[in-house]
Amino acid sequence: MKKRWISAGVMVFALAGGFYWLGGNFSLGAGDETEIIFEEEFEEEEEFLYGINIKELDVIEGVVGKNQTLSTILAPFNVPYQIIDEIARKSIDIFDVKKIAFNKKFIVLTPKDSSQAQFFIYEANPVEYVVFKLDEVEVYKEEKPVEIKTIEFGGIITKSLYQDMVDLGASHELINKFADLYGWNVDFQRVPKGDKFKVIFKEKFVEGVSVGFDGLEAAYYEHKGQEYHAIPFEQNGELTFFDQYGNSFKKEFLRDPVEYTRISSKYNLNRFHPVQKRYKPHLGTDYAAPTGTEIRTVGDGTVIEARFTSANGNYVKIKHNGTYTTQYLHMSKIASGMKPGTRVKQGQVIGYVGSTGLATGPHLCFRFWKNGQQVDWLKEEIPPSDPISPENRQAFERVKMEKIQQISAIPLTEKLVAQN
């Protein structure tokens, strides 16, 4: 609370004798002059940015340029090198300043009467930001308020699942999750026009802008007239999706080792090799994808090989159990930590798409062994996880009816519908 003083000079003239101020308690003689002081209290407005009161600060916004570091960013703001060095060392366990990246947003706050930076704020991602308090050499990480919205939409296949979902505004994360869920039931490489899909999911928003997918709530796909409802239900401590009959969508293996993409070549015992220029068996499935695309293990297992050969390039081989083994070829890079004996979980990133070895372009060659023999992965019948147990059947039926009612109410529209 601050006080502001308002003064008013008042000249009061008495025409005759003493004068009483509006019946008040003081009098003015003829020709007397006085100054009357009024005291007014008011609340000074405060303005906050990243939790900092910037009422007395200037705000300078910027974007990290190529090869810029904390030192080069702060150089124009008269921050001594000793301070920059101290804060870089002090922040290492909170945020390593070497990870300041190109094109990321930052804010510099300086006092209005000085050009020396008092705060440096770096937006590590759309949610998290790091505050460097330069005058006290203090570093801390905070998050912006995140709003979670439930969104639903439905559509009809006119081009492809991917393109039709993108046209409705769906994120790549949502499309990949949907394709993973239905991958063993529907071949999304060749879906017919007229197939229908509906989805209920959660999306994260910061300052009104979407910052990412936050989980699938329920889904529906109609393939050639056959309906597949995906109902979430927790069983044995794990949240899993089941169809309307109580059968699990989850199987021992993911359908694809690369998120929703194009199969460029299939298992073929008499394929013409594009590099060796001769006919030879192709015992794998090729997934076309840009260099650097994440490759994930299709199931839990143990790494038995992670190395380079002239034909396979960089590759990883995983033993899943006594029956199944998988191999991932032509990687641009093997993921950190992948070595013989390493345990991996289904969906874990084990490397990145490339074109090392005998490859004409970036892709993943995925190979699948069953009882020691390489087989056609796309023709394998992989058993699902356990269905709904008898003791959970009644509870599942209640959840199923609720979700099916929600899904049935979704129109096949051409735009997203968000619910607060």
Coordinates of C-alpha atoms in Angstrom, one line a residue:
M1 CA 0.0 0.0 0.0
K2 CA 1.4 3.4 -1.0
K3 CA 0.3 6.9 -0.1
R4 CA -0.1 9.7 -2.6
W5 CA -0.3 13.2 -1.4
I6 CA -2.6 15.7 -3.1
S7 CA -2.3 19.3 -2.1
A8 CA -4.6 22.1 -3.0
G9 CA -3.9 25.8 -2.3
V10 CA -7.0 27.5 -1.3
M11 CA -7.4 31.3 -1.0
V12 CA -10.4 32.2 1.1
F13 CA -11.4 35.7 1.5
A14 CA -13.8 36.8 4.2
L15 CA -15.9 39.7 3.3
A16 CA -16.4 40.6 6.9
G17 CA -15.1 39.5 10.3
G18 CA -14.4 35.8 11.1
F19 CA -15.5 33.0 8.8
Y20 CA -16.4 29.4 9.8
W21 CA -15.5 26.8 7.2
L22 CA -18.8 25.2 6.3
G23 CA -19.7 25.0 9.9
G24 CA -16.3 23.4 10.6
N25 CA -14.0 23.9 13.4
F26 CA -11.6 26.5 12.1
S27 CA -11.9 30.1 11.1
L28 CA -10.2 32.3 8.6
G29 CA -9.7 35.9 9.1
A30 CA -10.2 38.4 6.3
G31 CA -7.4 38.0 3.8
D32 CA -6.1 34.7 5.3
E33 CA -4.5 32.2 3.0
T34 CA -4.0 28.5 3.8
E35 CA -3.0 25.2 2.1
I36 CA -5.3 22.3 2.8
I37 CA -3.8 18.8 2.5
F38 CA -5.8 15.8 1.5
E39 CA -4.4 12.3 2.1
E40 CA -5.5 9.5 -0.3
E41 CA -4.4 5.9 -0.1
F42 CA -4.3 3.7 -3.2
E43 CA -3.1 0.3 -4.2
E44 CA -0.3 0.3 -6.8
E45 CA -0.9 -2.3 -9.5
E46 CA 1.6 -5.1 -9.8
E47 CA 2.4 -7.0 -13.0
F48 CA 3.8 -10.5 -13.0
L49 CA 5.7 -12.5 -15.6
Y50 CA 7.0 -16.0 -14.8
G51 CA 6.1 -15.3 -11.2
I52 CA 8.3 -12.1 -11.1
N53 CA 7.0 -8.7 -10.4
I54 CA 8.1 -6.7 -13.4
K55 CA 6.5 -3.3 -12.4
E56 CA 10.0 -1.8 -12.1
L57 CA 11.7 -3.9 -14.8
D58 CA 12.1 -3.7 -18.6
V59 CA 11.3 -6.8 -20.5
I60 CA 13.4 -7.9 -23.5
E61 CA 12.2 -10.9 -25.4
G62 CA 14.5 -13.0 -27.7
V63 CA 15.1 -16.3 -29.5
V64 CA 18.3 -18.3 -29.2
G65 CA 20.4 -17.9 -32.4
K66 CA 22.6 -20.5 -34.0
N67 CA 25.6 -21.4 -31.8
Q68 CA 24.5 -19.0 -29.1
T69 CA 25.4 -19.8 -25.5
L70 CA 24.4 -18.3 -22.1
S71 CA 27.6 -16.2 -22.3
T72 CA 26.9 -14.7 -25.7
I73 CA 23.2 -14.1 -25.0
L74 CA 24.0 -12.2 -21.8
A75 CA 27.1 -10.3 -23.1
P76 CA 25.0 -7.2 -24.3
F77 CA 23.5 -7.0 -20.8
N78 CA 26.6 -6.1 -18.9
V79 CA 26.6 -9.4 -16.8
P80 CA 30.2 -10.0 -15.6
Y81 CA 31.8 -13.2 -16.9
Q82 CA 32.4 -14.4 -13.3
I83 CA 28.6 -14.3 -12.6
I84 CA 27.9 -16.2 -15.8
D85 CA 30.5 -18.8 -14.9
E86 CA 29.2 -19.2 -11.4
I87 CA 25.6 -19.5 -12.4
A88 CA 26.5 -22.1 -15.1
R89 CA 28.2 -24.2 -12.5
K90 CA 25.5 -23.7 -9.9
S91 CA 22.7 -24.7 -12.3
I92 CA 24.1 -28.0 -13.5
D93 CA 21.8 -30.1 -11.4
I94 CA 18.7 -28.0 -12.3
F95 CA 19.4 -27.2 -16.0
D96 CA 22.7 -27.7 -17.9
V97 CA 23.2 -24.4 -19.7
K98 CA 25.0 -26.3 -22.5
K99 CA 21.5 -27.5 -23.5
I100 CA 20.3 -24.0 -24.4
A101 CA 19.1 -24.7 -27.9
F102 CA 18.6 -22.9 -31.2
N103 CA 15.2 -21.2 -31.7
K104 CA 14.1 -21.5 -28.1
K105 CA 12.5 -18.4 -26.5
F106 CA 14.2 -16.4 -23.7
I107 CA 13.4 -13.3 -21.6
V108 CA 15.9 -10.8 -20.1
L109 CA 14.7 -8.5 -17.3
T110 CA 16.6 -5.4 -16.5
P111 CA 15.9 -2.6 -14.0
K112 CA 14.4 0.5 -15.6
D113 CA 17.3 2.6 -14.5
S114 CA 20.0 0.1 -15.6
S115 CA 21.0 -2.0 -18.6
Q116 CA 22.5 -4.9 -16.5
A117 CA 20.3 -8.0 -16.6
Q118 CA 18.7 -9.0 -13.3
F119 CA 16.9 -12.1 -14.6
F120 CA 17.3 -14.5 -17.5
I121 CA 14.4 -16.8 -18.2
Y122 CA 14.8 -19.7 -20.6
E123 CA 11.8 -21.7 -22.0
A124 CA 13.1 -25.2 -22.1
N125 CA 9.8 -26.4 -23.6
P126 CA 6.3 -25.1 -23.9
V127 CA 5.6 -26.0 -20.3
E128 CA 8.8 -25.7 -18.3
Y129 CA 11.0 -22.6 -17.9
V130 CA 14.2 -22.0 -16.0
V131 CA 14.8 -18.7 -14.1
F132 CA 18.3 -17.5 -13.6
K133 CA 18.4 -14.7 -10.9
L134 CA 21.6 -13.0 -11.8
D135 CA 22.0 -10.6 -8.9
E136 CA 21.8 -13.3 -6.3
V137 CA 23.1 -16.2 -8.4
E138 CA 20.0 -18.3 -7.9
V139 CA 18.5 -20.9 -10.4
Y140 CA 15.2 -22.6 -10.3
K141 CA 12.8 -24.4 -12.6
E142 CA 9.1 -23.8 -12.8
E143 CA 6.1 -24.9 -15.0
K144 CA 3.4 -22.8 -16.6
P145 CA -0.2 -23.7 -15.6
V146 CA -1.4 -26.5 -17.8
E147 CA -5.1 -26.9 -18.7
I148 CA -6.3 -30.4 -19.6
K149 CA -9.2 -30.6 -22.0
T150 CA -11.2 -33.6 -23.2
I151 CA -11.5 -33.5 -27.0
E152 CA -13.6 -35.8 -29.3
F153 CA -14.1 -36.2 -33.0
G154 CA -15.1 -38.6 -35.6
G155 CA -14.5 -39.0 -39.3
I156 CA -14.8 -41.2 -42.4
I157 CA -11.8 -42.4 -44.4
T158 CA -11.6 -40.6 -47.7
K159 CA -7.8 -40.7 -48.2
S160 CA -6.0 -42.5 -45.4
L161 CA -6.2 -42.7 -41.6
Y162 CA -3.2 -40.4 -41.2
Q163 CA -4.3 -37.7 -43.7
D164 CA -8.0 -37.8 -42.6
M165 CA -7.0 -37.4 -39.0
V166 CA -4.5 -34.6 -39.8
D167 CA -7.2 -32.8 -41.7
L168 CA -9.3 -32.9 -38.5
G169 CA -6.5 -31.3 -36.6
A170 CA -5.2 -34.4 -34.8
S171 CA -1.6 -34.5 -33.5
H172 CA 1.0 -37.1 -34.7
E173 CA 1.0 -38.5 -31.1
L174 CA -2.7 -39.2 -31.2
I175 CA -2.5 -40.8 -34.7
N176 CA 0.4 -43.0 -33.6
K177 CA -1.4 -44.1 -30.4
F178 CA -4.6 -44.9 -32.4
A179 CA -2.6 -46.8 -35.1
D180 CA -0.8 -48.8 -32.4
L181 CA -4.0 -49.6 -30.7
Y182 CA -5.7 -51.0 -33.8
G183 CA -2.6 -52.2 -35.6
W184 CA -3.3 -55.9 -35.1
N185 CA -6.9 -55.6 -36.2
V186 CA -6.6 -53.3 -39.2
D187 CA -4.0 -53.0 -41.9
F188 CA -3.7 -49.2 -42.1
Q189 CA -1.5 -49.5 -45.2
R190 CA -4.6 -50.5 -47.2
V191 CA -7.8 -49.2 -45.4
P192 CA -10.8 -48.8 -47.7
K193 CA -12.6 -45.6 -48.2
G194 CA -15.7 -45.4 -46.0
D195 CA -14.2 -46.9 -42.9
K196 CA -15.2 -44.8 -39.8
F197 CA -13.3 -43.7 -36.7
K198 CA -14.1 -41.9 -33.5
V199 CA -11.8 -40.9 -30.6
I200 CA -12.0 -39.4 -27.2
F201 CA -8.7 -38.1 -25.8
K202 CA -7.1 -35.5 -23.5
E203 CA -5.0 -32.6 -24.7
K204 CA -2.7 -30.3 -22.8
F205 CA -3.0 -26.5 -23.2
V206 CA -0.7 -23.7 -22.0
E207 CA -1.9 -20.1 -22.4
G208 CA -4.6 -21.4 -24.8
V209 CA -2.2 -23.2 -27.1
S210 CA -2.0 -27.0 -27.4
V211 CA 1.3 -28.4 -26.1
G212 CA 0.7 -32.1 -26.5
F213 CA -1.4 -35.3 -26.3
D214 CA -2.2 -36.4 -22.8
G215 CA -3.8 -39.8 -23.2
L216 CA -6.5 -41.8 -25.0
E217 CA -9.8 -42.1 -23.3
A218 CA -11.7 -44.3 -25.7
A219 CA -11.8 -45.1 -29.4
Y220 CA -13.9 -46.7 -32.2
Y221 CA -13.1 -48.0 -35.6
E222 CA -15.5 -49.5 -38.1
H223 CA -13.6 -51.6 -40.7
K224 CA -15.6 -53.0 -43.6
G225 CA -18.7 -52.9 -41.4
Q226 CA -17.1 -54.6 -38.4
E227 CA -17.0 -52.5 -35.3
Y228 CA -14.1 -52.3 -32.8
H229 CA -14.7 -50.4 -29.6
A230 CA -11.7 -49.7 -27.5
I231 CA -12.6 -49.5 -23.8
P232 CA -10.1 -48.6 -21.1
F233 CA -10.1 -50.8 -18.0
E234 CA -7.6 -51.4 -15.2
Q235 CA -6.9 -55.1 -14.6
N236 CA -4.0 -56.6 -12.6
G237 CA -2.8 -53.1 -11.9
E238 CA -2.4 -52.1 -15.5
L239 CA -4.7 -49.8 -17.6
T240 CA -5.4 -51.7 -20.9
F241 CA -7.8 -51.3 -23.8
F242 CA -10.4 -54.1 -24.4
D243 CA -12.9 -54.6 -27.2
Q244 CA -16.6 -54.7 -26.5
Y245 CA -16.4 -58.4 -25.9
G246 CA -13.7 -58.1 -23.2
N247 CA -10.7 -59.2 -25.3
S248 CA -7.5 -57.3 -24.8
F249 CA -6.1 -55.1 -27.6
K250 CA -2.6 -55.5 -26.1
K251 CA -0.4 -58.2 -27.5
E252 CA 3.1 -59.4 -26.6
F253 CA 4.5 -57.3 -29.5
L254 CA 3.7 -53.9 -30.9
R255 CA 2.5 -54.1 -34.5
D256 CA 5.2 -51.8 -35.9
P257 CA 8.8 -51.0 -34.7
V258 CA 8.4 -47.5 -36.1
E259 CA 5.4 -45.3 -35.4
Y260 CA 2.8 -45.0 -38.1
T261 CA 4.7 -45.1 -41.4
R262 CA 4.8 -46.8 -44.8
I263 CA 6.0 -50.3 -45.5
S264 CA 8.3 -50.1 -48.5
S265 CA 9.2 -53.8 -48.9
K266 CA 7.8 -57.0 -47.4
Y267 CA 9.2 -60.5 -46.7
N268 CA 10.0 -62.0 -50.1
L269 CA 11.9 -65.2 -50.8
N270 CA 12.7 -64.0 -54.4
R271 CA 13.3 -60.3 -54.3
F272 CA 15.7 -58.4 -56.6
H273 CA 18.3 -56.8 -54.3
P274 CA 18.6 -53.1 -55.2
V275 CA 22.3 -52.9 -54.2
Q276 CA 23.7 -56.3 -55.1
K277 CA 21.6 -56.4 -58.3
R278 CA 20.7 -60.1 -58.0
Y279 CA 17.7 -62.1 -56.8
K280 CA 18.0 -63.2 -53.2
P281 CA 15.5 -63.8 -50.3
H282 CA 14.5 -60.7 -48.4
L283 CA 13.7 -62.1 -44.9
G284 CA 12.6 -58.8 -43.3
T285 CA 10.0 -56.1 -43.5
D286 CA 11.2 -52.6 -44.6
Y287 CA 9.7 -49.5 -43.0
A288 CA 10.4 -46.3 -44.9
A289 CA 11.1 -43.3 -42.6
P290 CA 13.3 -40.2 -42.5
T291 CA 16.8 -40.5 -41.1
G292 CA 16.7 -40.0 -37.3
T293 CA 13.2 -41.4 -36.8
E294 CA 13.0 -43.3 -33.5
I295 CA 13.0 -47.1 -33.7
R296 CA 11.4 -49.0 -30.8
T297 CA 11.6 -52.5 -29.6
V298 CA 8.3 -54.3 -30.3
G299 CA 8.4 -56.2 -27.0
D300 CA 10.2 -56.7 -23.7
G301 CA 13.5 -58.6 -24.0
T302 CA 17.3 -58.6 -23.6
V303 CA 19.7 -57.1 -26.1
I304 CA 22.0 -59.9 -27.5
E305 CA 23.8 -57.8 -30.2
A306 CA 24.3 -54.1 -30.8
R307 CA 27.0 -53.4 -33.3
F308 CA 28.0 -52.6 -36.9
T309 CA 28.6 -54.9 -39.9
S310 CA 29.2 -54.0 -43.5
A311 CA 25.8 -55.5 -44.6
N312 CA 23.6 -54.7 -41.7
G313 CA 25.1 -51.4 -40.8
N314 CA 24.3 -50.4 -37.2
Y315 CA 21.9 -52.9 -35.8
V316 CA 20.4 -54.2 -32.6
K317 CA 19.2 -57.8 -32.0
I318 CA 16.8 -58.6 -29.1
K319 CA 15.8 -62.0 -27.6
H320 CA 12.3 -61.8 -26.2
N321 CA 11.8 -65.3 -24.9
G322 CA 12.5 -68.9 -25.9
T323 CA 10.4 -68.5 -29.0
Y324 CA 10.9 -65.0 -30.5
T325 CA 13.9 -62.8 -31.5
T326 CA 13.9 -59.5 -33.4
Q327 CA 16.5 -57.6 -35.3
Y328 CA 16.6 -53.9 -36.4
L329 CA 19.0 -53.0 -39.2
H330 CA 20.6 -50.0 -41.0
M331 CA 20.4 -47.6 -38.0
S332 CA 22.0 -44.2 -38.3
K333 CA 22.8 -44.5 -34.6
I334 CA 22.2 -47.1 -31.9
A335 CA 20.6 -45.6 -28.8
S336 CA 22.7 -44.9 -25.7
G337 CA 23.0 -47.9 -23.4
M338 CA 22.2 -50.6 -25.9
K339 CA 24.7 -53.4 -25.4
P340 CA 24.5 -57.2 -24.8
G341 CA 22.7 -57.9 -21.6
T342 CA 20.6 -54.7 -21.5
R343 CA 17.0 -55.3 -20.6
V344 CA 14.5 -53.3 -22.7
K345 CA 10.8 -52.7 -22.4
Q346 CA 8.1 -52.7 -25.1
G347 CA 8.1 -49.4 -26.9
Q348 CA 11.6 -48.3 -25.7
V349 CA 13.7 -46.4 -28.2
I350 CA 16.7 -48.6 -29.2
G351 CA 18.0 -46.7 -32.2
Y352 CA 17.3 -44.3 -35.1
V353 CA 16.5 -44.8 -38.7
G354 CA 19.4 -44.5 -41.2
S355 CA 20.9 -46.0 -44.3
T356 CA 24.1 -47.7 -43.0
G357 CA 25.3 -51.0 -44.5
L358 CA 23.7 -52.2 -47.7
A359 CA 20.9 -49.7 -48.1
T360 CA 19.9 -47.3 -50.9
G361 CA 18.1 -44.9 -48.6
P362 CA 16.9 -44.3 -45.1
H363 CA 14.7 -47.1 -43.8
L364 CA 14.4 -49.8 -41.1
C365 CA 14.8 -53.5 -42.1
F366 CA 13.0 -55.4 -39.3
R367 CA 13.6 -59.1 -39.0
F368 CA 11.6 -61.6 -36.9
W369 CA 12.7 -65.1 -35.7
K370 CA 10.3 -67.8 -34.4
N371 CA 11.9 -70.9 -33.0
G372 CA 15.2 -70.0 -34.7
Q373 CA 13.8 -69.5 -38.1
Q374 CA 13.2 -66.1 -39.9
V375 CA 9.5 -65.8 -40.7
D376 CA 7.1 -63.3 -42.3
W377 CA 6.3 -60.9 -39.5
L378 CA 3.2 -59.6 -41.1
K379 CA 1.6 -63.0 -41.2
E380 CA 2.3 -64.0 -37.7
E381 CA -0.6 -64.6 -35.2
I382 CA 0.6 -63.0 -32.0
P383 CA -1.5 -64.1 -29.0
P384 CA -3.2 -61.3 -27.0
S385 CA -2.9 -60.5 -23.3
D386 CA -5.5 -62.0 -20.9
P387 CA -9.1 -61.0 -21.5
I388 CA -11.4 -59.5 -18.8
S389 CA -11.4 -61.9 -15.9
P390 CA -14.7 -63.2 -14.6
E391 CA -14.4 -61.3 -11.3
N392 CA -13.9 -58.0 -13.3
R393 CA -16.7 -58.7 -15.8
Q394 CA -19.4 -56.8 -14.0
A395 CA -17.3 -53.7 -13.5
F396 CA -16.1 -53.8 -17.1
E397 CA -19.6 -53.9 -18.4
R398 CA -20.5 -50.7 -16.5
V399 CA -17.4 -48.9 -18.0
K400 CA -18.2 -50.3 -21.4
M401 CA -21.8 -49.0 -21.5
E402 CA -20.6 -45.5 -20.4
K403 CA -17.9 -45.3 -23.0
I404 CA -20.0 -46.7 -25.8
Q405 CA -22.7 -44.1 -25.1
Q406 CA -20.1 -41.4 -25.2
I407 CA -18.7 -42.7 -28.5
S408 CA -22.1 -43.1 -30.1
A409 CA -22.9 -39.4 -29.4
I410 CA -19.9 -38.2 -31.4
P411 CA -21.0 -37.0 -34.9
L412 CA -18.8 -37.7 -37.9
T413 CA -17.9 -34.0 -38.2
E414 CA -15.0 -32.2 -39.9
K415 CA -13.6 -30.3 -36.8
L416 CA -12.5 -31.0 -33.3
V417 CA -14.9 -30.5 -30.4
A418 CA -13.3 -29.5 -27.1
Q419 CA -14.9 -29.8 -23.7
N420 CA -13.8 -27.9 -20.6

